Coordinates of C-alpha atoms and ligand atoms in Angstrom, one line a residue:
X184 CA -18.2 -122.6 62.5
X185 CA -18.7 -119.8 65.2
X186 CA -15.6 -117.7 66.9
X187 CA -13.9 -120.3 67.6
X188 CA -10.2 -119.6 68.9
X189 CA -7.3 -120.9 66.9
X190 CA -6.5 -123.6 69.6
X191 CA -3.7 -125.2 67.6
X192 CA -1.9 -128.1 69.3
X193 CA 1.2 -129.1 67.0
X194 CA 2.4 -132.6 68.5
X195 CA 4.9 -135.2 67.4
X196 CA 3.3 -138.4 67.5
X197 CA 6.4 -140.6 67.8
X198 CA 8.2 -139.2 64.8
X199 CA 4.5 -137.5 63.7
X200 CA 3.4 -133.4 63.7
X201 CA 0.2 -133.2 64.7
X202 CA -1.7 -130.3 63.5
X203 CA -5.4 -129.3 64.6
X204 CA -7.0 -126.7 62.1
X205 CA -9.3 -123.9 64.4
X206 CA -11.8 -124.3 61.6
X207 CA -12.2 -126.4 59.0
X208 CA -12.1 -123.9 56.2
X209 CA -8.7 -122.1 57.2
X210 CA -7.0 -122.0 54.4
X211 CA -4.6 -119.2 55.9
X212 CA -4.0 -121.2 58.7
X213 CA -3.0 -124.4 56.9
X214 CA -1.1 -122.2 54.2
X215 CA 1.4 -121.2 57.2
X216 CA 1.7 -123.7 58.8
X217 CA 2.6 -125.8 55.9
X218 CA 5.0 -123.5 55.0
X219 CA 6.7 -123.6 58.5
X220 CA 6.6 -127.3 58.0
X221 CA 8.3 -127.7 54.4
X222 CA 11.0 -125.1 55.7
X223 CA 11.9 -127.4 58.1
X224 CA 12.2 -130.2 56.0
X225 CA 9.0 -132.3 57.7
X226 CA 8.0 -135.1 54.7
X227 CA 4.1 -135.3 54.1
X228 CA 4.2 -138.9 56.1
X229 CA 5.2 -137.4 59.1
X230 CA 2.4 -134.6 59.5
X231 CA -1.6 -135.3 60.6
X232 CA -3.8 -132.4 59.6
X233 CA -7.0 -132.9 62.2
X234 CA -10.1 -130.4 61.6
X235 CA -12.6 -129.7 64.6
X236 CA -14.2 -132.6 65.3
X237 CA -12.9 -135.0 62.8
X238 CA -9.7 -137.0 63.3
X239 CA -7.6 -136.0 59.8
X240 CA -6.1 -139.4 59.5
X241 CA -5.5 -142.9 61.5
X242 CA -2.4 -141.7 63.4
X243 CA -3.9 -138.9 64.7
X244 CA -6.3 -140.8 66.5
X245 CA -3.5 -141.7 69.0
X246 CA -4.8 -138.7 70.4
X247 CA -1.7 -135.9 72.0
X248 CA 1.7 -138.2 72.7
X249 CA 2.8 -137.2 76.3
X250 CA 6.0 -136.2 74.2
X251 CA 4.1 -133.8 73.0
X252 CA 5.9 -130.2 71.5
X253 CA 5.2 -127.3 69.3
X254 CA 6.1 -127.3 65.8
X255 CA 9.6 -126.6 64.3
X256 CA 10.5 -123.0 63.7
X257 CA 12.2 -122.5 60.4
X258 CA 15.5 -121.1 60.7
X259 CA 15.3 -117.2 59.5
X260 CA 17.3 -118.1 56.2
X261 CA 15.4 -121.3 55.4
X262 CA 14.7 -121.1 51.7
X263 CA 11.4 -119.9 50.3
X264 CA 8.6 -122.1 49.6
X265 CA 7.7 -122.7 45.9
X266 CA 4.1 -122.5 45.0
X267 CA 2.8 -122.1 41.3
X268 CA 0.1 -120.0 40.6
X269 CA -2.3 -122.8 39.8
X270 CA -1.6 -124.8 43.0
X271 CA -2.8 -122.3 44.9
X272 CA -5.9 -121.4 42.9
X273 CA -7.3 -124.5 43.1
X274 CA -5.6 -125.5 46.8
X275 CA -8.0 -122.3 48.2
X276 CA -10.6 -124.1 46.8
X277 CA -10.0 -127.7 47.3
X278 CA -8.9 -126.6 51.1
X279 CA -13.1 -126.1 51.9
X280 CA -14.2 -129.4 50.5
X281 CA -15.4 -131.5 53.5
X282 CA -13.1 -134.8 52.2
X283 CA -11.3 -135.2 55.5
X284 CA -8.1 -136.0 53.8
X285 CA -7.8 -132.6 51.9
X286 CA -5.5 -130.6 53.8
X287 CA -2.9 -134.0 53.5
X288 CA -3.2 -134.3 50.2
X289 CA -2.4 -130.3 50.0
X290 CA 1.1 -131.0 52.2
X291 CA 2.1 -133.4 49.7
X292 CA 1.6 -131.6 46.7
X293 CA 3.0 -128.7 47.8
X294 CA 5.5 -131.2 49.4
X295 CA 6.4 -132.5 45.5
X296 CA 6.4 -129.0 44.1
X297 CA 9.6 -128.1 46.0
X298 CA 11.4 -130.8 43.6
X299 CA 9.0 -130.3 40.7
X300 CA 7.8 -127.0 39.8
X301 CA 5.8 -128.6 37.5
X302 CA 4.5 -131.1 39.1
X303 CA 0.8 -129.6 38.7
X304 CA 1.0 -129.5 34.7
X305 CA 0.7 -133.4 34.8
X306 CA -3.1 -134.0 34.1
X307 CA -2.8 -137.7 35.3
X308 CA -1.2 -137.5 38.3
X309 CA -3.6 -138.8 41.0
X310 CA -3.1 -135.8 43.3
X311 CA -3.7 -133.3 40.9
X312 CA -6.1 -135.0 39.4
X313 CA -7.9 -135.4 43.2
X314 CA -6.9 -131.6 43.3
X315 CA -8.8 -130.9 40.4
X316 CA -11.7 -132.7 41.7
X317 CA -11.5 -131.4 45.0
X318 CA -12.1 -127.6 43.5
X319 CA -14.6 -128.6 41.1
X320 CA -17.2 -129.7 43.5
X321 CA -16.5 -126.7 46.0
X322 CA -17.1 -124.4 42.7
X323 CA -20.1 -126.2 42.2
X324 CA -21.5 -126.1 45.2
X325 CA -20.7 -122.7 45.8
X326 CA -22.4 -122.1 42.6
X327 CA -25.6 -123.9 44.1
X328 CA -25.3 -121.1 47.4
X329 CA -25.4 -118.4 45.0
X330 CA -28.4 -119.8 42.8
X331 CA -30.8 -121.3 45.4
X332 CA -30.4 -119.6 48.6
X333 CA -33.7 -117.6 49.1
X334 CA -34.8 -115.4 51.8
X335 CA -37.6 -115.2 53.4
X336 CA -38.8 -112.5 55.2
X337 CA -38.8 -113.3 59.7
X338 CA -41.8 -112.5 61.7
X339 CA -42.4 -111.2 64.8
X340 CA -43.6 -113.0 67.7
X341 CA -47.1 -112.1 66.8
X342 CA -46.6 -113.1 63.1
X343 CA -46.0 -109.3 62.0
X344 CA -43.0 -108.7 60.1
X345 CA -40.1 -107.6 62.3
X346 CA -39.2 -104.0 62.8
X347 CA -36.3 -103.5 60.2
X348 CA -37.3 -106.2 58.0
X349 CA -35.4 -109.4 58.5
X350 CA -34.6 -111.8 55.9
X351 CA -33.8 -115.8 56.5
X352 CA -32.3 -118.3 54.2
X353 CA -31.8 -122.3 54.9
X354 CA -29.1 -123.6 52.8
X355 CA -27.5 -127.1 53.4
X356 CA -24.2 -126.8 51.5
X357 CA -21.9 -130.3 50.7
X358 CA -18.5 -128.8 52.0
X359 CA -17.4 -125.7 53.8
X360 CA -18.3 -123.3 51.6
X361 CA -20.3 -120.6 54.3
X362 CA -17.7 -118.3 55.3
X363 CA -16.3 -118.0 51.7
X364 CA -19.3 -117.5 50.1
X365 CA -20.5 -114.5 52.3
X366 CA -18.4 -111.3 50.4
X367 CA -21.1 -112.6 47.8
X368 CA -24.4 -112.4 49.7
X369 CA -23.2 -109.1 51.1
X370 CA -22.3 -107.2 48.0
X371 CA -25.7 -109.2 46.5
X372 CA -27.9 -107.7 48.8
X373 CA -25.8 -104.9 50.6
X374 CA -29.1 -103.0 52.1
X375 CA -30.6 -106.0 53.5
X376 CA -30.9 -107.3 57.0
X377 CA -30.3 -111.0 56.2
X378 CA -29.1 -114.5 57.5
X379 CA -28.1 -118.0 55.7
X380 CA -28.9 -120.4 58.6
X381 CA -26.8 -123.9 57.4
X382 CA -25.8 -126.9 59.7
X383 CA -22.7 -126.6 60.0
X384 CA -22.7 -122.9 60.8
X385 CA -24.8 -119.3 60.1
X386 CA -23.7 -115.8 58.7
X387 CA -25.8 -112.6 59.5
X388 CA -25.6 -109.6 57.9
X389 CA -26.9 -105.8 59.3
X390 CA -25.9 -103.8 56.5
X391 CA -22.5 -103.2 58.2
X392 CA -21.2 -105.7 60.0
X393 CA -21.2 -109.7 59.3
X394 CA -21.4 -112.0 62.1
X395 CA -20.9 -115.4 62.4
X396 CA -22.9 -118.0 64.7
X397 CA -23.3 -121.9 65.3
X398 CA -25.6 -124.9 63.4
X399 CA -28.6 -124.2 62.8
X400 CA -32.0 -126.2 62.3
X401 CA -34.6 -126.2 59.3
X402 CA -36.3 -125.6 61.6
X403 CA -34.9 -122.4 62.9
X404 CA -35.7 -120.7 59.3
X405 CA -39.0 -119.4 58.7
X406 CA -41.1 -120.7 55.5
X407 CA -43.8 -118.7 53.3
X408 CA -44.1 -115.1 52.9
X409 CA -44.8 -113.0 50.2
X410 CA -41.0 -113.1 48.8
X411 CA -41.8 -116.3 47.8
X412 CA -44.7 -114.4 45.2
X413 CA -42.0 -112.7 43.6
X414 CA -39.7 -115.8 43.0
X415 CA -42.4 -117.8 41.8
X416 CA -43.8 -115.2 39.5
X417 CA -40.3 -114.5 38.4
X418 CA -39.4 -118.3 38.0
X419 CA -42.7 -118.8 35.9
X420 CA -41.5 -115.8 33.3
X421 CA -37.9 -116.9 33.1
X422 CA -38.9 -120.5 32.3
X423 CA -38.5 -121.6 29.2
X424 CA -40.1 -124.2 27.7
X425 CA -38.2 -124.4 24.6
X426 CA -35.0 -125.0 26.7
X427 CA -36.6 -127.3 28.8
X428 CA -34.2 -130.4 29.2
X429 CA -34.9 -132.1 32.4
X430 CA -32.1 -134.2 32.9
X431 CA -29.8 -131.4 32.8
X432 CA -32.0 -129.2 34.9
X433 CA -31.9 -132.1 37.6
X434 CA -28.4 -132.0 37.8
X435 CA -28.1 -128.3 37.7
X436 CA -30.9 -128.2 40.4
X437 CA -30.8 -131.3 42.4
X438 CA -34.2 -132.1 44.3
X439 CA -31.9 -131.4 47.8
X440 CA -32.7 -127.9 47.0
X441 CA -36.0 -128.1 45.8
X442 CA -37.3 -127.8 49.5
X443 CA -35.7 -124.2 50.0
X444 CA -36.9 -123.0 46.4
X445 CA -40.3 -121.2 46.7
X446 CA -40.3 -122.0 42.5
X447 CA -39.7 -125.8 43.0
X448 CA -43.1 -126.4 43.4
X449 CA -43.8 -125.2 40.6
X450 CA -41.5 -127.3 38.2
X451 CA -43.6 -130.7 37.9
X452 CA -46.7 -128.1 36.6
X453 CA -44.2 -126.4 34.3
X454 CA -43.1 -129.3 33.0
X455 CA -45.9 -130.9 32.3
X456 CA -47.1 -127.4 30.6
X457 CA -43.9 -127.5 29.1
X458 CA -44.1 -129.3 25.5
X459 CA -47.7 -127.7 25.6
X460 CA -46.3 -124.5 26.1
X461 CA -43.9 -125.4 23.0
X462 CA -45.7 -125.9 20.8
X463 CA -47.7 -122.8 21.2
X464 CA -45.0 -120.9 21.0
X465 CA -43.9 -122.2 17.9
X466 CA -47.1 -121.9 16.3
X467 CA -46.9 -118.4 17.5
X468 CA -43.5 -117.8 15.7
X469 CA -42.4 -116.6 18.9
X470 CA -38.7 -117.3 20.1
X471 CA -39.3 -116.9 23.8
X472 CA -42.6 -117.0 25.5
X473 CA -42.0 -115.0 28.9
X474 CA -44.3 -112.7 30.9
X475 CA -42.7 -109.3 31.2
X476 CA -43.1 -107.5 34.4
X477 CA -45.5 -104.6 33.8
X478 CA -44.6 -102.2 36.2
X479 CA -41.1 -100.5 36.0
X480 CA -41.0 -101.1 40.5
X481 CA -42.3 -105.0 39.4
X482 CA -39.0 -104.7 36.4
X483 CA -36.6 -103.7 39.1
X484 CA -37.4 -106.3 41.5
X485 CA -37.2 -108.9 39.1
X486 CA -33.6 -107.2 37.7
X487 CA -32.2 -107.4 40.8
X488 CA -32.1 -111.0 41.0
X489 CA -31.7 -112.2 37.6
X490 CA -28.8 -114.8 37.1
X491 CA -29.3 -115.3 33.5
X492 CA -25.6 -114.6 32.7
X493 CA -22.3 -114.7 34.3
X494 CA -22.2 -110.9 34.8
X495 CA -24.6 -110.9 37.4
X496 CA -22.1 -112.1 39.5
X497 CA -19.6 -109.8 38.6
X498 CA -20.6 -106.4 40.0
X499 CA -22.0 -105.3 43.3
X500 CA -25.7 -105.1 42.1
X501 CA -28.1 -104.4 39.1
X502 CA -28.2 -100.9 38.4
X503 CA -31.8 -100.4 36.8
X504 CA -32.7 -97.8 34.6
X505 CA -34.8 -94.3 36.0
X506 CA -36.6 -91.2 35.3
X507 CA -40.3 -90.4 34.7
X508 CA -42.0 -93.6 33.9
X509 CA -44.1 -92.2 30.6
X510 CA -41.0 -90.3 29.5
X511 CA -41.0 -89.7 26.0
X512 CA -37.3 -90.3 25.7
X513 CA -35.3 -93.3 26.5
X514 CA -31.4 -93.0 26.3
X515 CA -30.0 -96.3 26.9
X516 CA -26.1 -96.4 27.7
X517 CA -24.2 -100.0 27.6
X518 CA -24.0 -100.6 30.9
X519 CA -23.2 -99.4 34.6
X520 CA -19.7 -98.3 35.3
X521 CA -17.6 -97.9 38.5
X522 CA -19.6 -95.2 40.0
X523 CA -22.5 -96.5 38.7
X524 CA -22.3 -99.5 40.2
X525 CA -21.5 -98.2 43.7
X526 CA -24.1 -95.7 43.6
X527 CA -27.0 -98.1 41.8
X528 CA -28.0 -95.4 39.6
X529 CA -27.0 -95.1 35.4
X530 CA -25.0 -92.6 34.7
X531 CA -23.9 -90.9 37.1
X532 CA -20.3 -91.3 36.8
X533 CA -17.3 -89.2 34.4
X534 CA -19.5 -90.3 31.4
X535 CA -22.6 -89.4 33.0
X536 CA -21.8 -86.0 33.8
X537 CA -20.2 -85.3 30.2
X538 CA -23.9 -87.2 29.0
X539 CA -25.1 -84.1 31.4
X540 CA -23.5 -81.2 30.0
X541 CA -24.9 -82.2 26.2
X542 CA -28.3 -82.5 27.5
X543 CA -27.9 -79.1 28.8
X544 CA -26.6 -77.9 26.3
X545 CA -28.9 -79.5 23.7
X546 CA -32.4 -78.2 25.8
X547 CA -33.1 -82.0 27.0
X548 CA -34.1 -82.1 30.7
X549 CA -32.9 -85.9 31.9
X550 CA -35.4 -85.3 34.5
X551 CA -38.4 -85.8 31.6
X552 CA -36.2 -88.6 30.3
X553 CA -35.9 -92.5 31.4
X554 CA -32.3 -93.2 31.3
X555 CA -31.1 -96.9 31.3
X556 CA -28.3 -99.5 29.9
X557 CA -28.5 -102.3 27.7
X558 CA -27.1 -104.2 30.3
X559 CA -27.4 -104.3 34.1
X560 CA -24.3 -105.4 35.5
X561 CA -21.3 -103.7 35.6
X562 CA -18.2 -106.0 33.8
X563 CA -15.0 -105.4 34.9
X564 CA -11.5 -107.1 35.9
X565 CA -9.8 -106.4 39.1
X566 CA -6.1 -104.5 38.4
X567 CA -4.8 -103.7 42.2
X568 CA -7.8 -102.0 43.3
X569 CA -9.1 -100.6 40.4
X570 CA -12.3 -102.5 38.8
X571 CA -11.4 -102.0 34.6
X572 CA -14.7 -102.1 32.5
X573 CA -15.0 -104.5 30.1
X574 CA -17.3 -104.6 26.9
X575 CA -20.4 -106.6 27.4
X576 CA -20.3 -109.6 24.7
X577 CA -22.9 -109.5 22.2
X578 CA -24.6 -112.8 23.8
X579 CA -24.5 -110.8 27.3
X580 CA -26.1 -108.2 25.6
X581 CA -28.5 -110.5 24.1
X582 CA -29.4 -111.9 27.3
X583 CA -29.8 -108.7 28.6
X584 CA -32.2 -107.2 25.8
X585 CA -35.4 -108.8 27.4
X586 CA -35.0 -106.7 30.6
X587 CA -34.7 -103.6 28.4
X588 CA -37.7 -104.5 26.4
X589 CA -39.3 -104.6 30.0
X590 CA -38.5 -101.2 30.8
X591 CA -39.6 -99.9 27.0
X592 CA -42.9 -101.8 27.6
X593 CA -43.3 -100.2 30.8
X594 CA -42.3 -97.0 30.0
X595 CA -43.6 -96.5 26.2
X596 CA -41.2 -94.0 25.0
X597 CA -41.7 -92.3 21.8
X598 CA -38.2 -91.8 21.1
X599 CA -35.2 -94.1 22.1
X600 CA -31.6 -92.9 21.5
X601 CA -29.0 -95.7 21.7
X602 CA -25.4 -94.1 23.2
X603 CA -22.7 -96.7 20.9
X604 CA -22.5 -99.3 19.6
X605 CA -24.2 -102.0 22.4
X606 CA -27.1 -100.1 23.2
X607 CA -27.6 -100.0 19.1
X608 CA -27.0 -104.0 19.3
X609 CA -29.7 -104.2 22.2
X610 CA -32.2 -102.2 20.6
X611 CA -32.1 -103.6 17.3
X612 CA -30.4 -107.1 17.7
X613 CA -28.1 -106.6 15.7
X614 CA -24.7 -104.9 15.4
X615 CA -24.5 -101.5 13.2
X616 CA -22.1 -99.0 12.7
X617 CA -22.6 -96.1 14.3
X618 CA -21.5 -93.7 11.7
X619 CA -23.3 -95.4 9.3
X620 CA -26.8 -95.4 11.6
X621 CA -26.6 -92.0 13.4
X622 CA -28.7 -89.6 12.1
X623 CA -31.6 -91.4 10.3
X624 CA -34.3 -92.6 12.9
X625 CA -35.2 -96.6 12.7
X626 CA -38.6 -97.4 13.5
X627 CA -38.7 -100.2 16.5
X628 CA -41.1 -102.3 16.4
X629 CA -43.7 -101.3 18.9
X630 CA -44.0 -97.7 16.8
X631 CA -40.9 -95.9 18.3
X632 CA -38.0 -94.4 16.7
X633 CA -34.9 -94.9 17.3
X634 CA -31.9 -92.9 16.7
X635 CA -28.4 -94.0 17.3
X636 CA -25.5 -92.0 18.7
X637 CA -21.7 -92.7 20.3
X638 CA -21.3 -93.1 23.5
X639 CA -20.2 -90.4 25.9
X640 CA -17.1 -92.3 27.2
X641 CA -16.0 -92.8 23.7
X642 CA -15.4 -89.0 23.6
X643 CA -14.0 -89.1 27.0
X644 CA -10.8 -91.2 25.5
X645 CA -10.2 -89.1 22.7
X646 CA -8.6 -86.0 22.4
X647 CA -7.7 -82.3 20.3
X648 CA -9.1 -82.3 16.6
X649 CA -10.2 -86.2 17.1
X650 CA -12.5 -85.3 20.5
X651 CA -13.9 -81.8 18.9
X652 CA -14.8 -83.4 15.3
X653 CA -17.0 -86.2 17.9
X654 CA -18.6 -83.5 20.0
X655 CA -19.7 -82.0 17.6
X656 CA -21.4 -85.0 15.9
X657 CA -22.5 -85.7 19.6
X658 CA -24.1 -82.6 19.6
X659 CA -25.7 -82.6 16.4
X660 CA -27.6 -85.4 16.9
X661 CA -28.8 -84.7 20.2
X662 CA -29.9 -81.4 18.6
X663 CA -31.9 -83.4 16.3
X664 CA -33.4 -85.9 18.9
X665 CA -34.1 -82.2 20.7
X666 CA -35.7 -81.1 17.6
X667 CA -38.4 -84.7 17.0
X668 CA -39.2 -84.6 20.5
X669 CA -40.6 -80.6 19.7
X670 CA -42.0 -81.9 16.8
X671 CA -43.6 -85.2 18.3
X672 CA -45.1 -83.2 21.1
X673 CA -46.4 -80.5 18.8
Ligands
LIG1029 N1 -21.7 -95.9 30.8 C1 -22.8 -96.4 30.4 O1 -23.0 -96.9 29.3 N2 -23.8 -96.4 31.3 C2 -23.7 -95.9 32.5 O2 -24.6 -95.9 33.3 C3 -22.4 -95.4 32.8 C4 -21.4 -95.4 32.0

C-alpha cells in the first residue's frame, strides 16, 4: 500500500490493453477505466488488468510491447455504460479480494451487462456466482478486522507509555481490505492515537488526519499492556457458556487470530470451564451467567467496545449513560440520536432539550439524576446526508438490557422512569403499553420502582390539541415521579 502514484501504463499487447492498477484496491481506478474501455468497444479478451507486483494474467507477462500506446479515448457521444445496482455493490467488494483474476472477471461482467441487463439475476452463472463469492469473503474478512483487531498501548524507549498515548494493532487480513476498512476504526475510536500495522500495508490515525504507510512486521507491533486486562476481563463476562458451540466459534474466530486476541488464551480454560459452568448455571435458574462491571468508569469501558449486535457498527460510538453515580433517579431514553451520537452524551439533542424544559418545569434537577438509554448505539439509515433514526428491535433491545442492568447495579437508583415504549421493554422485558402502564409504579426487581412515561420525541412529532393533551400527561407524571422522590427522601 503506501502513496503510491497512479503510474498507469495502458499498452496493447499485439491486439491486447494492458492496464496496471496503482494499488490493488482501486476500485475507482478500475471503474473508469473500464468504462473508457467498454465505450470503445474493447472485448474482455483483449484487456490484461495487472496489480502492483502481480502479473493480472499470462499475456501480461509479455511485459510492455515496444508498440506500446495509451488507451482509447471514448468519443464524447459514445453511449453510457450500463451497470445495475447490484453489480456494483458486490463489484466494490469483490474488487479488494486478493484473487489475481478479479478485476478480469469484473470487465467481463460488466462486459455482458451491456447486452444483458440482467445478466446478474442468474444465480448459476459462473461469473456471478464467482462474484458472489468474491464479496462474500472480503465481507468476511472485513468482519474479522472489525472484531479482532486490538490495540495495544506503544511504549517509550524506556518502556514508559508514550507521551499522548499511542495505540498499535497487528492484523493480517486475507485480501485488501486496509484502506476500506479504516472510515470504521476512525469513527470506532475517533479520540485515539492509533495504528493497524498489516503486511501488506499500515493506517495511522492522530485524531485528525489518517495516514497511510508500507508492510509491516509482527514484529513491529508491541505485545502486553494493561489493555489487554480490560479485553480479557471483558471477554470472560461476555462468554457464555450456554452458547458455547465450538465448531462454530472456530470458524467465526479462526486460530490465525488467536495470536493478536489478548482473550484467546483464555478460550481452551473457558472451555473446559464451560459445561461446568453450565451446569451451574442451570442449577442456579439463571439464563446468563456474566460478571457485571461494578463501576459505572469500568461499565463505560466495557460499552464502548461491545459487538454484541449489529448496531454497534452502525453509529459513531456508544453513547453511555451520566449523572451522579448514586442518583436516586434513573431516566432511561431508547437510545442516542443524531446529536447524541456526535456529541457521546444522552440527550442532549431536540428531545433532550424538550426532556429539559419538563424537568424544569417539574422541580427535577438532571444534574441529581443518572440519565441513560436502553440502548447504546444510535440506529439510523443514511437519506443524502441525513442519518434517519430507526427503532431499536426488541432483540436489540434485549441484547442491550444487560448493559443497562450494569449501570442500575452501579448506580442503585431508587426510582427509574422509562421514557416510551423501549425503555419500558428494557426495564421490564417485556413490551407494555404506555397508556396502559404510566402512572402506577412497578416494583423492579432489585427494590426499585419504576414508572413508565412517553417519550419526549413522541411529543416532538405531534401537534395542536394532539401535542397539548400529551404534555400534559408528560407533565403529570413527571409531577408525580417529582412528588415519590420528595416522599422517598423524606
Ligand atoms: N432519544 C433518546 O431516547 N435518547 C437520547 O439520548 C436522545 C434521544
Amino acid at each position: 500500500m503506501g502513496a503510491q502514484k497512479a503510474s498507469v501504463q495502458n499498452a496493447s499487447l499485439g491486439s491486447r490493453y494492458v492496464v496496471h492498477l496503482p494499488t490493488p484496491d482501486d476500485f475507482a481506478f478500475w471503474r473508469e477505466r473500464a468504462r473508457a474501455l467498454i465505450q470503445c468497444d474493447v472485448p474482455p479478451d483483449r484487456v490484461s488488468w495487472v496489480e502492483p507486483g502481480g502479473t493480472g494474467d499470462l499475456f501480461a507477462q509479455e511485459g510492455p510491447s515496444s508498440r506500446e500506446k495509451r488507451l482509447p479515448v471514448p468519443d464524447a457521444d459514445a453511449p453510457p455504460v450500463r451497470a445495475s445496482k447490484r453489480f456494483m455493490k458486490l463489484a466494490r467488494n469483490a474488487a479488494l479480494h486478493s484473487d489475481p483474476e478479479r478485476f478480469g472477471l469484473l470487465y467481463r461482467m460488466l462486459w455482458r451487462l451491456q447486452s444483458n441487463p440482467r445478466a446478474m439475476e442468474d444465480k448459476a452463472d459462473p461469473d456471478v456466482r464467482r462474484i458472489e463469492e468474491l464479496d462474500k469473503s472480503v465481507r468476511r474478512d472485513s468482519h474479522k478486522m472489525h472484531a479482532f483487531v486490538r490495540f495495544r498501548e506503544v511504549a517509550g524507549e524506556d518502556g514508559a507509555a508514550e507521551a499522548g498515548e499511542h495505540y498499535a494493532a497487528w492484523f493480517e487480513p486475507d485480501h485488501h481490505i486496509v484502506r476500506a476498512n479504516a472510515s470504521f476504526f476512525m469513527r470506532r475510536f475517533a479520540n485515539m492515537n492509533w495504528s493497524i500495522l498489516t503486511p501488506c500495508g499500515c493506517i495511522h490515525w492522530d485524531g485528525k488526519v489518517m495516514r497511510e504507510s508500507g508492510p509491516a512486521q509482527r514484529s513491529d507491533a508491541p505485545s502486553g499492556d494493561p489493555v489487554e486486562d480490560l479485553w480479557k476481563s471483558y471477554y470472560a463476562s461476555i462468554f457464555n457458556p450456554a452458547r458455547l458451540k465450538v465448531g462454530a466459534m472456530l470458524s467465526e474466530m479462526p486460530k490465525k487470530y488467536w495470536k493478536n486476541m489478548p482473550e484467546a488464551e483464555m478460550i481452551p480454560d473457558l472451555i473446559a470451564g464451560a459445561q461446568a459452568r453450565e451446569a451451574g448455571m442451570v442449577a442456579a435458574g439463571m439464563r446468563e451467567e456474566r460478571q457485571q462491571p461494578g463501576t459505572l468508569t469500568a461499565v463505560a469501558d466495557a460499552i464502548a467496545n461491545c459487538r454484541d449486535c449489529p448496531i454497534a457498527d452502525c453509529g459513531t460510538r456508544a453513547v453511555m449513560g451520566e449523572g451522579a453515580p448514586g442518583a436516586a433517579l434513573m431516566i432511561v431514553g431508547e437510545q442516542p440520536g443524531d446529536q447524541e451520537d456526535m456529541q457521546g452524551r444522552p440527550f442532549v439533542g431536540p428531545a433532550g432539550q424538550l426532556l429539559d424544559q419538563y424537568l424544569t418545569r417539574t422541580g427535577i434537577d438532571r444534574a441529581d439524576a443518572y440519565v441513560t438509554n436502553a440502548v447504546k448505539h444510535f440506529k439510523y439509515v443514511q437519506r443524502g446526508k441525513r442519518r434517519i433514526h430507526q427503532s431499536p428491535q426488541a432483540k436489540e433491545i434485549d441484547t442491550c438490557r444487560w448493559w443497562l442492568e450494569a449501570e442500575r447495579a452501579a448506580v442503585k437508583p431508587r426510582v427509574v422512569l422509562a421514557l416510551g415504549a423501549s425503555a419500558a421493554r428494557s426495564l421490564l422485558g417485556k413490551t407494555v403499553s404506555i397508556s396502559k402502564a404510566r402512572g402506577k409504579p412497578a416494583m423492579l426487581e432489585d427494590g426499585s420502582e419504576l414508572w413508565v412515561t412517553a417519550h419526549p420525541s413522541y411529543l416532538l412529532r405531534l401537534e395542536g390539541d394532539a401535542r397539548e393533551k400529551q404534555a400534559a400527561l408528560f407533565e403529570a407524571d413527571l409531577t408525580a415521579v417529582k412528588s415519590r422522590l420528595l416522599e422517598l427522601a423524606a
